[in-house]
Amino acid sequence: VDANIVPINGKNPGELNVIVLLYDITEIRRLEKVRTDFVANASHELRTPVTALKGFAETLLDGAKEDKEILEQFLEIMLKESIRLDSIVNDILELSRVEQKQVPLKSEDVRVKDAVESTFKLVRQKAESKHMELIVIEEDEMTIQTDLNRLKQVLANLINNAIVYTQENGKVTVKIYREHEFAVIEVKDNGIGIPEDEQDRIFERFYRVDKARSRNSGGTGLGLSIVKYLVENLHGTISVSSKLGLGTTFTVKLPSQLI
Ligand code: ADP
């Protein structure tokens, strides 16, 4: 708490009154911390691929480039690290756009099932390479007014995660139903799950349960923070429930109209 003390003269001679102003700055401090943590984390995340790029380039210039096999191997690693750098930068930019609500929203009639099916197309190859099944169940036919591309971005993130964090031969089931004036979309997998005490942290920037696993699959740790802002931009809510070793369900609720 910050305080200001202002002395004022009282009614009677010699009498001195004071006004004490107390400011609750907990929220301001918290936001400051979120910001400084973000800069520190972002720098750390960016430094990893940059250090690798620098190291491999130096080693090549020091003579390793003479060996054609090593040259090729190093260039491949450098390409991979550049792609990683690119996706971190893209995700940071995207996060700052959605956080500042800079995304202009379209309002279109969207049948939720169609949005799910066109998102499946984007990830089908990845799912097939892990022999995973993608299923959509439309319990209620839901056509809502929303921004199709933003909705697809949300679905792509959640379905992609469901594939990444599930073992081979697993399945992802997307269920669509009505709840009052809301369309509910559940993205459920039967994968590795999330420990209970970490479930509310996964929406934080750069938070990952298993850093190595996330990195190996190309994750930046920013996907769910972006998803959370996107869903808020669409005036909806998102929640998670999960059992370690059994699977995870993300539940998105969207209003049937965008206003
Ligand atoms: P990442 O790029 O690491 O996937 P996200 O923000 O998308 O970042 O997710 C944050 C973390 O939440 C992941 O690193 C992972 O540990 C966990 N997570 C997300 N989705 C799932 C899921 N379907 N099953 C298990 N863990 C998940």
mmCIF file of C-alpha atoms and ligand atoms in Angstrom:
data_model
loop_
_atom_site.group_PDB
_atom_site.id
_atom_site.type_symbol
_atom_site.label_atom_id
_atom_site.label_comp_id
_atom_site.label_asym_id
_atom_site.label_seq_id
_atom_site.Cartn_x
_atom_site.Cartn_y
_atom_site.Cartn_z
ATOM 1 C CA VAL A 1 0.000 0.000 0.000
ATOM 2 C CA ASP A 2 1.209 3.518 -0.846
ATOM 3 C CA ALA A 3 0.250 6.377 1.473
ATOM 4 C CA ASN A 4 0.154 10.164 1.227
ATOM 5 C CA ILE A 5 -0.159 12.279 4.333
ATOM 6 C CA VAL A 6 -1.472 15.827 3.825
ATOM 7 C CA PRO A 7 -1.481 18.197 6.814
ATOM 8 C CA ILE A 8 -4.246 20.818 6.875
ATOM 9 C CA ASN A 9 -4.947 23.609 9.343
ATOM 10 C CA GLY A 10 -7.834 22.939 11.708
ATOM 11 C CA LYS A 11 -10.705 25.313 12.558
ATOM 12 C CA ASN A 12 -9.230 26.427 15.861
ATOM 13 C CA PRO A 13 -5.862 28.180 16.111
ATOM 14 C CA GLY A 14 -3.033 25.706 16.701
ATOM 15 C CA GLU A 15 -5.135 22.712 15.701
ATOM 16 C CA LEU A 16 -3.601 20.589 12.970
ATOM 17 C CA ASN A 17 -5.524 17.923 11.063
ATOM 18 C CA VAL A 18 -4.107 15.439 8.618
ATOM 19 C CA ILE A 19 -5.624 13.626 5.688
ATOM 20 C CA VAL A 20 -4.176 10.194 5.047
ATOM 21 C CA LEU A 21 -4.662 8.835 1.547
ATOM 22 C CA LEU A 22 -4.107 5.117 1.086
ATOM 23 C CA TYR A 23 -3.702 3.656 -2.371
ATOM 24 C CA ASP A 24 -4.119 -0.046 -3.042
ATOM 25 C CA ILE A 25 -1.339 -0.777 -5.522
ATOM 26 C CA THR A 26 -1.430 -4.546 -5.371
ATOM 27 C CA GLU A 27 -2.942 -4.795 -8.852
ATOM 28 C CA ILE A 28 -0.503 -2.248 -10.320
ATOM 29 C CA ARG A 29 2.447 -4.117 -8.766
ATOM 30 C CA ARG A 30 1.109 -7.422 -10.060
ATOM 31 C CA LEU A 31 0.833 -6.072 -13.598
ATOM 32 C CA GLU A 32 4.335 -4.617 -13.353
ATOM 33 C CA LYS A 33 5.621 -8.020 -12.321
ATOM 34 C CA VAL A 34 3.795 -9.780 -15.169
ATOM 35 C CA ARG A 35 5.477 -7.354 -17.550
ATOM 36 C CA THR A 36 9.011 -7.656 -16.179
ATOM 37 C CA ASP A 37 8.681 -11.455 -15.939
ATOM 38 C CA PHE A 38 7.542 -11.477 -19.551
ATOM 39 C CA VAL A 39 10.535 -9.485 -20.778
ATOM 40 C CA ALA A 40 12.900 -11.734 -18.812
ATOM 41 C CA ASN A 41 11.263 -14.927 -20.080
ATOM 42 C CA ALA A 42 11.049 -13.699 -23.664
ATOM 43 C CA SER A 43 14.730 -12.740 -23.661
ATOM 44 C CA HIS A 44 15.653 -16.122 -22.279
ATOM 45 C CA GLU A 45 13.536 -17.971 -24.842
ATOM 46 C CA LEU A 46 15.011 -15.922 -27.698
ATOM 47 C CA ARG A 47 18.537 -16.327 -26.464
ATOM 48 C CA THR A 48 18.475 -20.121 -26.717
ATOM 49 C CA PRO A 49 18.155 -20.341 -30.523
ATOM 50 C CA VAL A 50 20.362 -17.275 -31.027
ATOM 51 C CA THR A 51 23.165 -18.856 -28.978
ATOM 52 C CA ALA A 52 22.881 -22.055 -30.986
ATOM 53 C CA LEU A 53 22.969 -20.172 -34.295
ATOM 54 C CA LYS A 54 26.003 -18.176 -33.202
ATOM 55 C CA GLY A 55 27.855 -21.249 -31.945
ATOM 56 C CA PHE A 56 27.277 -23.329 -35.073
ATOM 57 C CA ALA A 57 28.147 -20.468 -37.428
ATOM 58 C CA GLU A 58 31.407 -19.830 -35.520
ATOM 59 C CA THR A 59 32.351 -23.501 -35.537
ATOM 60 C CA LEU A 60 31.733 -23.687 -39.283
ATOM 61 C CA LEU A 61 33.865 -20.603 -39.918
ATOM 62 C CA ASP A 62 36.616 -22.029 -37.695
ATOM 63 C CA GLY A 63 37.076 -24.787 -40.234
ATOM 64 C CA ALA A 64 34.273 -27.295 -39.690
ATOM 65 C CA LYS A 65 32.803 -26.221 -43.035
ATOM 66 C CA GLU A 66 35.540 -28.153 -44.846
ATOM 67 C CA ASP A 67 33.817 -31.408 -43.893
ATOM 68 C CA LYS A 68 30.809 -31.586 -46.182
ATOM 69 C CA GLU A 69 28.854 -33.911 -43.918
ATOM 70 C CA ILE A 70 29.307 -31.697 -40.862
ATOM 71 C CA LEU A 71 28.498 -28.634 -42.934
ATOM 72 C CA GLU A 72 25.187 -30.113 -43.984
ATOM 73 C CA GLN A 73 24.357 -31.341 -40.493
ATOM 74 C CA PHE A 74 25.100 -27.944 -38.936
ATOM 75 C CA LEU A 75 23.148 -26.064 -41.578
ATOM 76 C CA GLU A 76 20.159 -28.256 -40.872
ATOM 77 C CA ILE A 77 20.366 -27.490 -37.158
ATOM 78 C CA MET A 78 20.739 -23.803 -37.952
ATOM 79 C CA LEU A 79 17.649 -23.898 -40.139
ATOM 80 C CA LYS A 80 15.685 -25.585 -37.349
ATOM 81 C CA GLU A 81 16.825 -22.985 -34.830
ATOM 82 C CA SER A 82 15.890 -20.159 -37.214
ATOM 83 C CA ILE A 83 12.408 -21.628 -37.616
ATOM 84 C CA ARG A 84 12.136 -21.790 -33.840
ATOM 85 C CA LEU A 85 13.251 -18.167 -33.510
ATOM 86 C CA ASP A 86 10.679 -17.188 -36.102
ATOM 87 C CA SER A 87 7.827 -18.910 -34.286
ATOM 88 C CA ILE A 88 8.759 -17.351 -30.926
ATOM 89 C CA VAL A 89 8.837 -13.873 -32.483
ATOM 90 C CA ASN A 90 5.540 -14.503 -34.294
ATOM 91 C CA ASP A 91 3.873 -15.711 -31.114
ATOM 92 C CA ILE A 92 5.150 -12.726 -29.119
ATOM 93 C CA LEU A 93 3.753 -10.352 -31.757
ATOM 94 C CA GLU A 94 0.472 -12.234 -31.913
ATOM 95 C CA LEU A 95 0.203 -12.183 -28.119
ATOM 96 C CA SER A 96 0.710 -8.440 -28.006
ATOM 97 C CA ARG A 97 -1.913 -7.943 -30.736
ATOM 98 C CA VAL A 98 -4.607 -10.040 -29.071
ATOM 99 C CA GLU A 99 -3.756 -8.691 -25.620
ATOM 100 C CA GLN A 100 -4.324 -5.118 -26.772
ATOM 101 C CA LYS A 101 -7.512 -6.219 -28.487
ATOM 102 C CA GLN A 102 -6.074 -4.859 -31.735
ATOM 103 C CA VAL A 103 -7.677 -7.600 -33.758
ATOM 104 C CA PRO A 104 -10.610 -6.294 -35.729
ATOM 105 C CA LEU A 105 -13.438 -8.797 -35.367
ATOM 106 C CA LYS A 106 -15.689 -9.950 -38.120
ATOM 107 C CA SER A 107 -19.193 -11.097 -37.336
ATOM 108 C CA GLU A 108 -20.195 -13.970 -39.584
ATOM 109 C CA ASP A 109 -22.641 -16.847 -39.323
ATOM 110 C CA VAL A 110 -20.517 -19.845 -38.484
ATOM 111 C CA ARG A 111 -21.656 -23.406 -38.096
ATOM 112 C CA VAL A 112 -19.302 -24.558 -35.344
ATOM 113 C CA LYS A 113 -19.044 -28.064 -36.779
ATOM 114 C CA ASP A 114 -17.755 -26.651 -40.095
ATOM 115 C CA ALA A 115 -15.085 -24.662 -38.236
ATOM 116 C CA VAL A 116 -13.984 -27.834 -36.438
ATOM 117 C CA GLU A 117 -13.870 -29.849 -39.639
ATOM 118 C CA SER A 118 -11.838 -27.297 -41.524
ATOM 119 C CA THR A 119 -9.423 -27.138 -38.574
ATOM 120 C CA PHE A 120 -9.107 -30.933 -38.639
ATOM 121 C CA LYS A 121 -7.864 -30.617 -42.225
ATOM 122 C CA LEU A 122 -4.920 -28.521 -41.046
ATOM 123 C CA VAL A 123 -3.777 -31.065 -38.471
ATOM 124 C CA ARG A 124 -4.865 -34.307 -40.124
ATOM 125 C CA GLN A 125 -1.387 -35.178 -41.375
ATOM 126 C CA LYS A 126 0.151 -34.700 -37.965
ATOM 127 C CA ALA A 127 -2.590 -36.833 -36.385
ATOM 128 C CA GLU A 128 -2.130 -39.574 -38.950
ATOM 129 C CA SER A 129 1.597 -39.694 -38.373
ATOM 130 C CA LYS A 130 0.778 -40.613 -34.747
ATOM 131 C CA HIS A 131 -2.090 -42.910 -35.790
ATOM 132 C CA MET A 132 -4.537 -40.712 -33.951
ATOM 133 C CA GLU A 133 -8.247 -40.410 -34.529
ATOM 134 C CA LEU A 134 -9.993 -37.027 -34.856
ATOM 135 C CA ILE A 135 -13.694 -37.094 -34.052
ATOM 136 C CA VAL A 136 -16.357 -34.381 -34.033
ATOM 137 C CA ILE A 137 -19.705 -34.892 -32.290
ATOM 138 C CA GLU A 138 -22.382 -32.294 -32.938
ATOM 139 C CA GLU A 139 -24.952 -32.849 -30.177
ATOM 140 C CA ASP A 140 -26.808 -29.662 -31.079
ATOM 141 C CA GLU A 141 -26.554 -27.967 -34.411
ATOM 142 C CA MET A 142 -24.921 -24.677 -33.449
ATOM 143 C CA THR A 143 -24.629 -21.758 -35.843
ATOM 144 C CA ILE A 144 -23.287 -18.689 -34.090
ATOM 145 C CA GLN A 145 -22.268 -15.184 -35.030
ATOM 146 C CA THR A 146 -18.534 -14.977 -34.567
ATOM 147 C CA ASP A 147 -15.195 -14.426 -36.307
ATOM 148 C CA LEU A 148 -14.469 -17.632 -38.190
ATOM 149 C CA ASN A 149 -10.709 -17.158 -38.479
ATOM 150 C CA ARG A 150 -10.291 -16.348 -34.804
ATOM 151 C CA LEU A 151 -12.395 -19.353 -33.858
ATOM 152 C CA LYS A 152 -10.274 -21.560 -36.123
ATOM 153 C CA GLN A 153 -7.121 -20.170 -34.527
ATOM 154 C CA VAL A 154 -8.454 -21.170 -31.089
ATOM 155 C CA LEU A 155 -9.449 -24.635 -32.294
ATOM 156 C CA ALA A 156 -6.158 -25.192 -34.133
ATOM 157 C CA ASN A 157 -4.176 -24.413 -30.981
ATOM 158 C CA LEU A 158 -6.257 -26.674 -28.748
ATOM 159 C CA ILE A 159 -6.443 -29.573 -31.216
ATOM 160 C CA ASN A 160 -2.752 -29.302 -32.022
ATOM 161 C CA ASN A 161 -1.916 -29.449 -28.293
ATOM 162 C CA ALA A 162 -4.250 -32.416 -27.887
ATOM 163 C CA ILE A 163 -2.270 -34.247 -30.600
ATOM 164 C CA VAL A 164 1.143 -33.235 -29.232
ATOM 165 C CA TYR A 165 0.385 -34.223 -25.634
ATOM 166 C CA THR A 166 -1.183 -37.594 -26.441
ATOM 167 C CA GLN A 167 0.603 -40.866 -27.134
ATOM 168 C CA GLU A 168 0.392 -42.718 -30.451
ATOM 169 C CA ASN A 169 -2.981 -44.329 -31.246
ATOM 170 C CA GLY A 170 -4.785 -41.825 -29.043
ATOM 171 C CA LYS A 171 -7.834 -39.807 -29.984
ATOM 172 C CA VAL A 172 -9.131 -36.268 -29.952
ATOM 173 C CA THR A 173 -12.864 -35.746 -29.615
ATOM 174 C CA VAL A 174 -14.508 -32.386 -30.177
ATOM 175 C CA LYS A 175 -18.043 -32.144 -28.833
ATOM 176 C CA ILE A 176 -20.409 -29.289 -29.672
ATOM 177 C CA TYR A 177 -23.583 -28.531 -27.731
ATOM 178 C CA ARG A 178 -25.855 -25.720 -26.589
ATOM 179 C CA GLU A 179 -25.985 -24.319 -23.081
ATOM 180 C CA HIS A 180 -28.552 -21.512 -22.781
ATOM 181 C CA GLU A 181 -27.403 -18.839 -25.256
ATOM 182 C CA PHE A 182 -23.907 -20.276 -25.526
ATOM 183 C CA ALA A 183 -22.247 -22.732 -27.840
ATOM 184 C CA VAL A 184 -20.015 -25.068 -25.875
ATOM 185 C CA ILE A 185 -17.027 -26.660 -27.604
ATOM 186 C CA GLU A 186 -15.152 -29.356 -25.727
ATOM 187 C CA VAL A 187 -11.748 -30.476 -26.997
ATOM 188 C CA LYS A 188 -10.938 -33.737 -25.277
ATOM 189 C CA ASP A 189 -7.904 -35.999 -25.562
ATOM 190 C CA ASN A 190 -6.852 -39.206 -23.857
ATOM 191 C CA GLY A 191 -3.241 -38.114 -23.486
ATOM 192 C CA ILE A 192 -0.700 -37.492 -20.763
ATOM 193 C CA GLY A 193 -2.853 -35.058 -18.758
ATOM 194 C CA ILE A 194 -1.793 -32.099 -16.608
ATOM 195 C CA PRO A 195 -0.978 -32.329 -12.877
ATOM 196 C CA GLU A 196 -3.750 -30.752 -10.817
ATOM 197 C CA ASP A 197 -1.580 -28.066 -9.207
ATOM 198 C CA GLU A 198 -0.395 -26.827 -12.617
ATOM 199 C CA GLN A 199 -3.765 -26.635 -14.336
ATOM 200 C CA ASP A 200 -4.447 -22.981 -13.688
ATOM 201 C CA ARG A 201 -0.881 -21.984 -14.620
ATOM 202 C CA ILE A 202 -0.889 -23.323 -18.185
ATOM 203 C CA PHE A 203 -2.579 -20.155 -19.489
ATOM 204 C CA GLU A 204 0.380 -18.077 -18.257
ATOM 205 C CA ARG A 205 2.931 -16.903 -20.783
ATOM 206 C CA PHE A 206 5.771 -19.359 -21.385
ATOM 207 C CA TYR A 207 4.439 -21.751 -18.750
ATOM 208 C CA ARG A 208 4.975 -25.383 -19.698
ATOM 209 C CA VAL A 209 4.574 -28.516 -17.646
ATOM 210 C CA ASP A 210 7.432 -30.203 -19.496
ATOM 211 C CA LYS A 211 9.761 -27.739 -21.227
ATOM 212 C CA ALA A 212 11.689 -30.312 -23.244
ATOM 213 C CA ARG A 213 8.581 -31.996 -24.593
ATOM 214 C CA SER A 214 7.050 -28.661 -25.555
ATOM 215 C CA ARG A 215 10.224 -27.464 -27.324
ATOM 216 C CA ASN A 216 10.713 -30.733 -29.184
ATOM 217 C CA SER A 217 7.250 -30.460 -30.619
ATOM 218 C CA GLY A 218 7.835 -26.857 -31.718
ATOM 219 C CA GLY A 219 5.859 -25.299 -28.865
ATOM 220 C CA THR A 220 6.662 -21.786 -27.653
ATOM 221 C CA GLY A 221 4.680 -21.897 -24.417
ATOM 222 C CA LEU A 222 2.599 -18.964 -25.647
ATOM 223 C CA GLY A 223 -0.208 -20.831 -27.425
ATOM 224 C CA LEU A 224 -2.654 -21.026 -24.529
ATOM 225 C CA SER A 225 -2.106 -17.399 -23.486
ATOM 226 C CA ILE A 226 -2.955 -16.372 -27.043
ATOM 227 C CA VAL A 227 -5.986 -18.695 -26.991
ATOM 228 C CA LYS A 228 -7.213 -17.197 -23.716
ATOM 229 C CA TYR A 229 -7.107 -13.640 -25.089
ATOM 230 C CA LEU A 230 -8.696 -14.739 -28.375
ATOM 231 C CA VAL A 231 -11.593 -16.384 -26.537
ATOM 232 C CA GLU A 232 -12.014 -13.243 -24.409
ATOM 233 C CA ASN A 233 -12.016 -11.138 -27.584
ATOM 234 C CA LEU A 234 -14.847 -13.348 -28.812
ATOM 235 C CA HIS A 235 -16.636 -12.644 -25.488
ATOM 236 C CA GLY A 236 -16.322 -16.246 -24.393
ATOM 237 C CA THR A 237 -14.656 -18.237 -21.625
ATOM 238 C CA ILE A 238 -12.210 -21.131 -21.506
ATOM 239 C CA SER A 239 -11.502 -23.680 -18.792
ATOM 240 C CA VAL A 240 -9.552 -26.888 -18.409
ATOM 241 C CA SER A 241 -10.061 -30.143 -16.587
ATOM 242 C CA SER A 242 -7.522 -32.915 -16.628
ATOM 243 C CA LYS A 243 -6.462 -36.158 -14.985
ATOM 244 C CA LEU A 244 -2.791 -37.051 -15.043
ATOM 245 C CA GLY A 245 -2.209 -40.015 -17.339
ATOM 246 C CA LEU A 246 -5.825 -40.120 -18.495
ATOM 247 C CA GLY A 247 -6.377 -37.016 -20.565
ATOM 248 C CA THR A 248 -7.392 -33.398 -20.781
ATOM 249 C CA THR A 249 -10.518 -31.488 -21.762
ATOM 250 C CA PHE A 250 -10.577 -27.828 -22.703
ATOM 251 C CA THR A 251 -14.056 -26.250 -22.650
ATOM 252 C CA VAL A 252 -14.732 -23.115 -24.669
ATOM 253 C CA LYS A 253 -18.044 -21.288 -24.302
ATOM 254 C CA LEU A 254 -18.976 -18.728 -26.923
ATOM 255 C CA PRO A 255 -22.023 -16.489 -27.035
ATOM 256 C CA SER A 256 -24.298 -17.110 -30.000
ATOM 257 C CA GLN A 257 -23.959 -13.435 -30.937
ATOM 258 C CA LEU A 258 -20.883 -11.220 -30.814
ATOM 259 C CA ILE A 259 -22.480 -8.152 -29.235
HETATM 260 P P1 ADP B 1 3.231 -25.114 -25.749
HETATM 261 O O1 ADP B 1 3.750 -24.335 -26.907
HETATM 262 O O2 ADP B 1 4.297 -25.496 -24.769
HETATM 263 O O3 ADP B 1 2.348 -26.260 -26.136
HETATM 264 P P2 ADP B 1 0.832 -23.861 -24.664
HETATM 265 O O4 ADP B 1 0.647 -22.493 -24.105
HETATM 266 O O5 ADP B 1 0.025 -24.253 -25.844
HETATM 267 O O6 ADP B 1 2.388 -24.016 -24.929
HETATM 268 O O7 ADP B 1 0.564 -24.903 -23.492
HETATM 269 C C1 ADP B 1 1.195 -24.722 -22.233
HETATM 270 C C2 ADP B 1 1.488 -26.061 -21.568
HETATM 271 O O8 ADP B 1 0.255 -26.695 -21.186
HETATM 272 C C3 ADP B 1 2.188 -27.077 -22.475
HETATM 273 O O9 ADP B 1 3.575 -26.895 -22.464
HETATM 274 C C4 ADP B 1 1.766 -28.396 -21.853
HETATM 275 O O10 ADP B 1 2.612 -28.694 -20.770
HETATM 276 C C5 ADP B 1 0.374 -28.105 -21.294
HETATM 277 N N1 ADP B 1 -0.713 -28.584 -22.199
HETATM 278 C C6 ADP B 1 -1.421 -27.864 -23.091
HETATM 279 N N2 ADP B 1 -2.360 -28.618 -23.699
HETATM 280 C C7 ADP B 1 -2.258 -29.863 -23.173
HETATM 281 C C8 ADP B 1 -2.947 -31.123 -23.381
HETATM 282 N N3 ADP B 1 -3.949 -31.222 -24.268
HETATM 283 N N4 ADP B 1 -2.548 -32.184 -22.644
HETATM 284 C C9 ADP B 1 -1.543 -32.068 -21.737
HETATM 285 N N5 ADP B 1 -0.850 -30.927 -21.502
HETATM 286 C C10 ADP B 1 -1.198 -29.843 -22.203
#
